[in-house]
Amino acid sequence: MKTRKLVNKLRKELKKVKAYKEQMEQLTDQQLSGLTASFKERYEKGESLDKILPEAFAAMCEADKRVLGMYPFDVQIMAGVALHQGYLAEMNTGEGKTLTATLPMYLNGLTGEGAILVTNNEYLALRDAEEMGPAYRFMGLSVMAGVKRDEDDRFENDEKKEIYKADIVYTTHSALGFDYLINNLVKSASDRFLRPFNFIIIDEADSVLLDSASTPLVISGAPRVQSNLYESADFFVRTLKENEDYEVEEKNVWFTEKGLEYAEEYFGIDNIFAPEYFEIYRHLVLALRAHKIIEKGTEYMISENGEVALIDASSGRTLKGVKLRGGQHQAIECKERLELSQENRSMASITYQNFFSMFPKMSGMSGTIYDAKDELYDVYGKQVVVIPTNNPIQRVDCPDWYFSDSKKQFEAAIRLAVKKHDTGQPVLIVTTMIADTEIISHLLVEKGLPHSVLNANNAFWEADIIKEAGQMGAMTVATSMAGRGTDIKLGPGVKELGGLAVIGVGRMLNIRDERQARGRSGRQGDPGYSRFIVSLEDDIVEKGTDLEKIQKYIDGTKRISDRKIKRIVNNAQKINEELGSTNRKTSKDYDVVLQLERKLMYDTRDMLLDGGTVEKERLLRIAEDNVDLFLKENKELDVTTLNRYLLDNISYRMEKDSGYLNLKNRNRVKAYIMARVEQSLEEKKASIDSESAMNDFVRVSALSAIDEAWIEQVDYLQQLQAAVSGRSSAQRNLMFEYHAEALESFRKMENSIKRNIIRNVLLSEVSMDKKNRLHIILP
Ligand code: ADP
């Protein structure tokens, strides 16, 4: 639907809400909050939320006014409707997204099935839960925050149950995502804490849905046996020649045919793609990537204690405790000749794209989401609607200034900042990277200008500082991401001076970041000012530009027009945006296989956890599949192999009679093994006298078989992904190969689950104690 039509539709709903305004004003507090029960009743009787919306919104608006002292503006009510209807709402910064969310959250909270709001840091989640909480509680809904102030502080399982039972939950996208994975690793039904997903609003949706989307959530498990292939792979890669043995393009690198032949010769193997050499190949790809595309200084640095620390591109901070997956981290350590850190297995993983797609109803809001509308539609099937501002925007966004080198650029930024500062106007200088905040800070010190710099690794602290950035005479230096979501209120007398002046230094990674920076100023119709100052030495120019060609302009040996600088810098930004979008798509495509398998496995687990049984017939069929497979794999069967199979899978007891079998007669062999299976099963049953205990035992056996194989599979796919991405895109269709191999490994996993279920059932030691409790020792 066209945006204008959509906005008109929202206006119609707004009218209906406003029609109840006066009526709500007349109610006593008790009557107002009493409405919740009547709305709930109507919903339970089958009335749709859409029908209840006008009254419920009007009631919540009135509650917001009485409890929080703010009656939502018309545009906020419209945005609230859009959120309820599952749109992504673009609301300018400062328009009051926090208050807006109370309306759809309340309405959807009425179902009793839970409404969740996620945002991208703990600070915002806790702040919003605390500030908006009283209004929901006034209306009789329960509210919880799903995060703690200190991210290392964990909730107990029981606390999590409490949290997710609430009608309204404020949390972060990563806390919720991890909880989902953890919830599907529990060993008994009573440990589960999540309810089925119902409704979710994603705050700062572009940041959550796009910027976080190419890094999947991963839960690590047991340590992996350390491989000694890292060093030989590292050594080998150091001998390679570019464009001969491998090729690099953007953020991709792959071996050429020649390179692969060289590897085969070097490692003395015939076909590097053969399954038995998978590990060698995988380590080569990891080493190749570590050496050729993962850059020291921009993507990682060596910390003081000699560890590889990843750098967050947008904030420039090092990411605490985060490691690259699938052995990539170790390959970098090897390249840097550091001690290899412990590599852990992946137990569970999911991408945000797939995670959020599991909600029956999902919506989002952000100040800068329209620029990504096409991608959001493609990936999430979501439409963006631009909500008009409450007051006309007064901020003046001035045209960019262009410079050939960063020295001139920074000097100009300081001159502009000083000029604004001299009038008393507050100034916010926004840079693309942490390193640049330090340069700016240095230059300001030289001028004797006091200022605050935001580069702490702490959203709580940042929010405190950025709040003050609108006071008269304030000078603040920050990266574009710092303090996002925190309101900058203007101090007394600042409006008259023209509001907050935002000076952007450097072309940002994408247009959204730039709009986010400008949006710091001119909130709610306040006056404001913004200008970006860019140069050929901006970090982003490296992308998609031949640096040698522009060196002469940077050196000043040749002049360049502003128009040309603009073209180069904007082009680089565009390339970066496309690259980001491609990466996100790739990461989603990789997860597609996993998503199907994950659903199947999680559903099966749930069925078992919920007390579902595996009937005897089903068990026998599974056993039969195992036997068929065994016979297929052993065309020339001998007695030893048969006995080995019986011992490993069916019974620890040797029977003499297998010696008389005609091993050439497959049907006879099969019938014989199946008879042994039945016999063994009967013996188990006899040792557990009750039927329900037998069911419990089978259930535990199956669950354990599934988990063991599934965790193995998740880990394998993670590694496969790392390996496949190093194959030449010119020669092969990467995604096709990945999917084919993933499917094949899934089939193998199914077989190993089947085998392990039967093994667990037949070979476990089971006993009942005096209290009729089951004790199981799995084989
Ligand atoms: P956003 O997240 O959209 O940038 P916030 O939710 O931080 O904006 O709100 C910006 C400021 O506007 C806050 O100080 C909030 O208290 C105020 N505000 C929001 N809505 C209203 C309203 N309807 N009436 C009065 N003040 C409001």
XYZ file of N, CA, C and O in Angstrom, residues 214-271:
232
model
N 23.785 -10.000 10.721
C 24.696 -10.933 10.057
C 25.493 -11.766 11.065
O 26.219 -12.666 10.685
N 25.365 -11.467 12.347
C 26.028 -12.292 13.361
C 24.988 -13.155 14.059
O 24.181 -12.649 14.808
N 24.999 -14.452 13.804
C 24.001 -15.288 14.466
C 24.295 -15.426 15.955
O 25.422 -15.240 16.404
N 23.268 -15.742 16.704
C 23.433 -16.041 18.121
C 23.937 -17.464 18.231
O 23.410 -18.353 17.576
N 24.929 -17.675 19.063
C 25.464 -19.021 19.198
C 25.673 -19.352 20.665
O 26.185 -18.525 21.418
N 25.254 -20.517 21.071
C 25.551 -20.971 22.428
C 26.650 -22.014 22.358
O 26.554 -22.980 21.601
N 27.699 -21.777 23.114
C 28.827 -22.697 23.056
C 28.694 -23.787 24.098
O 28.148 -23.578 25.159
N 29.239 -24.929 23.752
C 29.179 -26.039 24.686
C 30.567 -26.546 25.016
O 31.491 -25.765 25.215
N 30.676 -27.844 25.010
C 31.917 -28.484 25.426
C 33.089 -28.069 24.542
O 32.928 -27.781 23.366
N 34.281 -28.043 25.126
C 35.458 -27.717 24.342
C 35.706 -28.764 23.255
O 35.383 -29.932 23.435
N 36.242 -28.289 22.155
C 36.560 -29.196 21.066
C 38.021 -29.639 21.227
O 38.838 -28.904 21.754
N 38.306 -30.827 20.785
C 39.698 -31.285 20.819
C 40.504 -30.394 19.883
O 40.128 -30.191 18.734
N 41.575 -29.811 20.414
C 42.305 -28.831 19.619
C 43.002 -29.489 18.430
O 43.649 -30.519 18.555
N 42.821 -28.868 17.288
C 43.393 -29.444 16.080
C 44.820 -28.942 15.900
O 45.159 -27.836 16.287
N 45.673 -29.762 15.313
C 47.030 -29.279 15.040
C 47.166 -28.820 13.597
O 48.241 -28.585 13.098
N 46.017 -28.725 12.917
C 46.064 -28.328 11.511
C 46.222 -26.819 11.335
O 46.579 -26.352 10.266
N 45.936 -26.048 12.399
C 46.027 -24.595 12.250
C 47.405 -24.165 11.783
O 47.549 -23.364 10.870
N 48.414 -24.752 12.409
C 49.762 -24.312 12.081
C 50.188 -24.688 10.681
O 50.746 -23.874 9.957
N 49.896 -25.928 10.288
C 50.313 -26.304 8.930
C 49.549 -25.496 7.891
O 50.104 -25.100 6.873
N 48.258 -25.207 8.176
C 47.481 -24.408 7.234
C 48.047 -22.992 7.159
O 48.188 -22.417 6.083
N 48.408 -22.467 8.311
C 48.961 -21.127 8.370
C 50.264 -21.051 7.564
O 50.481 -20.144 6.769
N 51.088 -22.047 7.780
C 52.370 -22.112 7.084
C 52.153 -22.162 5.572
O 52.776 -21.437 4.812
N 51.217 -22.999 5.169
C 50.934 -23.161 3.745
C 50.455 -21.844 3.133
O 50.933 -21.418 2.084
N 49.520 -21.183 3.819
C 48.928 -19.968 3.254
C 49.969 -18.861 3.073
O 49.902 -18.060 2.144
N 50.983 -18.852 3.942
C 52.032 -17.844 3.804
C 52.816 -17.988 2.500
O 53.489 -17.064 2.068
N 52.742 -19.171 1.870
C 53.507 -19.376 0.640
C 52.706 -19.047 -0.621
O 53.216 -19.174 -1.722
N 51.461 -18.621 -0.463
C 50.603 -18.436 -1.637
C 50.839 -17.106 -2.346
O 51.229 -16.121 -1.732
N 50.539 -17.118 -3.662
C 50.659 -15.872 -4.435
C 49.272 -15.396 -4.855
O 48.467 -16.184 -5.366
N 49.033 -14.102 -4.668
C 47.720 -13.557 -5.016
C 47.484 -13.639 -6.521
O 48.409 -13.504 -7.318
N 46.224 -13.838 -6.874
C 45.759 -13.947 -8.265
C 46.277 -15.181 -8.990
O 45.885 -15.465 -10.106
N 47.182 -15.897 -8.337
C 47.662 -17.119 -8.947
C 47.050 -18.298 -8.176
O 46.344 -19.116 -8.716
N 47.302 -18.284 -6.859
C 46.793 -19.369 -6.012
C 45.444 -19.040 -5.377
O 44.698 -19.914 -4.990
N 45.187 -17.752 -5.243
C 43.898 -17.347 -4.675
C 43.506 -15.986 -5.233
O 44.355 -15.266 -5.788
N 42.226 -15.673 -5.108
C 41.737 -14.364 -5.560
C 40.942 -13.717 -4.439
O 40.266 -14.392 -3.673
N 41.021 -12.387 -4.392
C 40.273 -11.651 -3.369
C 39.328 -10.672 -4.054
O 39.689 -10.044 -5.042
N 38.133 -10.585 -3.528
C 37.206 -9.580 -4.038
C 36.360 -9.105 -2.878
O 35.715 -9.905 -2.207
N 36.404 -7.819 -2.640
C 35.699 -7.268 -1.474
C 36.046 -8.064 -0.226
O 37.199 -8.224 0.089
N 35.028 -8.611 0.417
C 35.292 -9.346 1.656
C 35.305 -10.860 1.404
O 34.948 -11.644 2.267
N 35.659 -11.255 0.203
C 35.634 -12.658 -0.128
C 36.996 -13.102 -0.662
O 37.639 -12.365 -1.385
N 37.374 -14.296 -0.315
C 38.626 -14.809 -0.856
C 38.421 -16.286 -1.163
O 37.654 -16.962 -0.483
N 39.060 -16.742 -2.239
C 38.923 -18.165 -2.543
C 40.165 -18.681 -3.269
O 40.924 -17.907 -3.841
N 40.329 -19.989 -3.225
C 41.440 -20.621 -3.938
C 41.123 -20.719 -5.419
O 39.980 -20.994 -5.791
N 42.113 -20.524 -6.246
C 41.931 -20.798 -7.669
C 42.159 -22.294 -7.866
O 42.625 -22.984 -6.952
N 41.855 -22.778 -9.072
C 42.110 -24.188 -9.375
C 43.582 -24.522 -9.095
O 43.911 -25.554 -8.533
N 44.413 -23.580 -9.515
C 45.850 -23.791 -9.345
C 46.207 -23.895 -7.864
O 46.994 -24.758 -7.453
N 45.607 -23.024 -7.085
C 45.849 -23.037 -5.642
C 45.427 -24.355 -5.007
O 46.101 -24.880 -4.120
N 44.294 -24.872 -5.494
C 43.794 -26.131 -4.942
C 44.736 -27.290 -5.297
O 45.021 -28.153 -4.463
N 45.222 -27.259 -6.542
C 46.161 -28.317 -6.956
C 47.436 -28.252 -6.131
O 47.982 -29.276 -5.701
N 47.863 -27.022 -5.896
C 49.062 -26.812 -5.086
C 48.839 -27.393 -3.679
O 49.699 -28.087 -3.128
N 47.646 -27.132 -3.129
C 47.333 -27.636 -1.787
C 47.353 -29.166 -1.767
O 47.877 -29.785 -0.835
N 46.793 -29.752 -2.830
C 46.756 -31.223 -2.884
C 48.165 -31.801 -2.908
O 48.479 -32.783 -2.231
N 48.987 -31.119 -3.671
C 50.375 -31.568 -3.787
C 51.095 -31.380 -2.444
O 51.769 -32.276 -1.944
N 50.895 -30.220 -1.852
C 51.557 -29.856 -0.601
C 51.215 -30.834 0.526
O 52.051 -31.225 1.312
N 49.902 -31.180 0.595
C 49.470 -32.069 1.672
C 49.472 -33.546 1.260
O 49.069 -34.407 2.038
N 49.877 -33.796 0.011
C 49.976 -35.165 -0.473
C 48.651 -35.890 -0.514
O 48.527 -37.041 -0.109
N 47.621 -35.191 -0.997
C 46.312 -35.827 -1.093
C 45.799 -35.731 -2.524
O 46.266 -34.889 -3.290
N 44.836 -36.617 -2.854
C 44.405 -36.634 -4.265
C 43.267 -35.652 -4.553
O 43.293 -34.937 -5.531
N 42.268 -35.611 -3.678
C 41.146 -34.713 -3.947
C 40.762 -33.968 -2.678
O 40.199 -34.535 -1.749
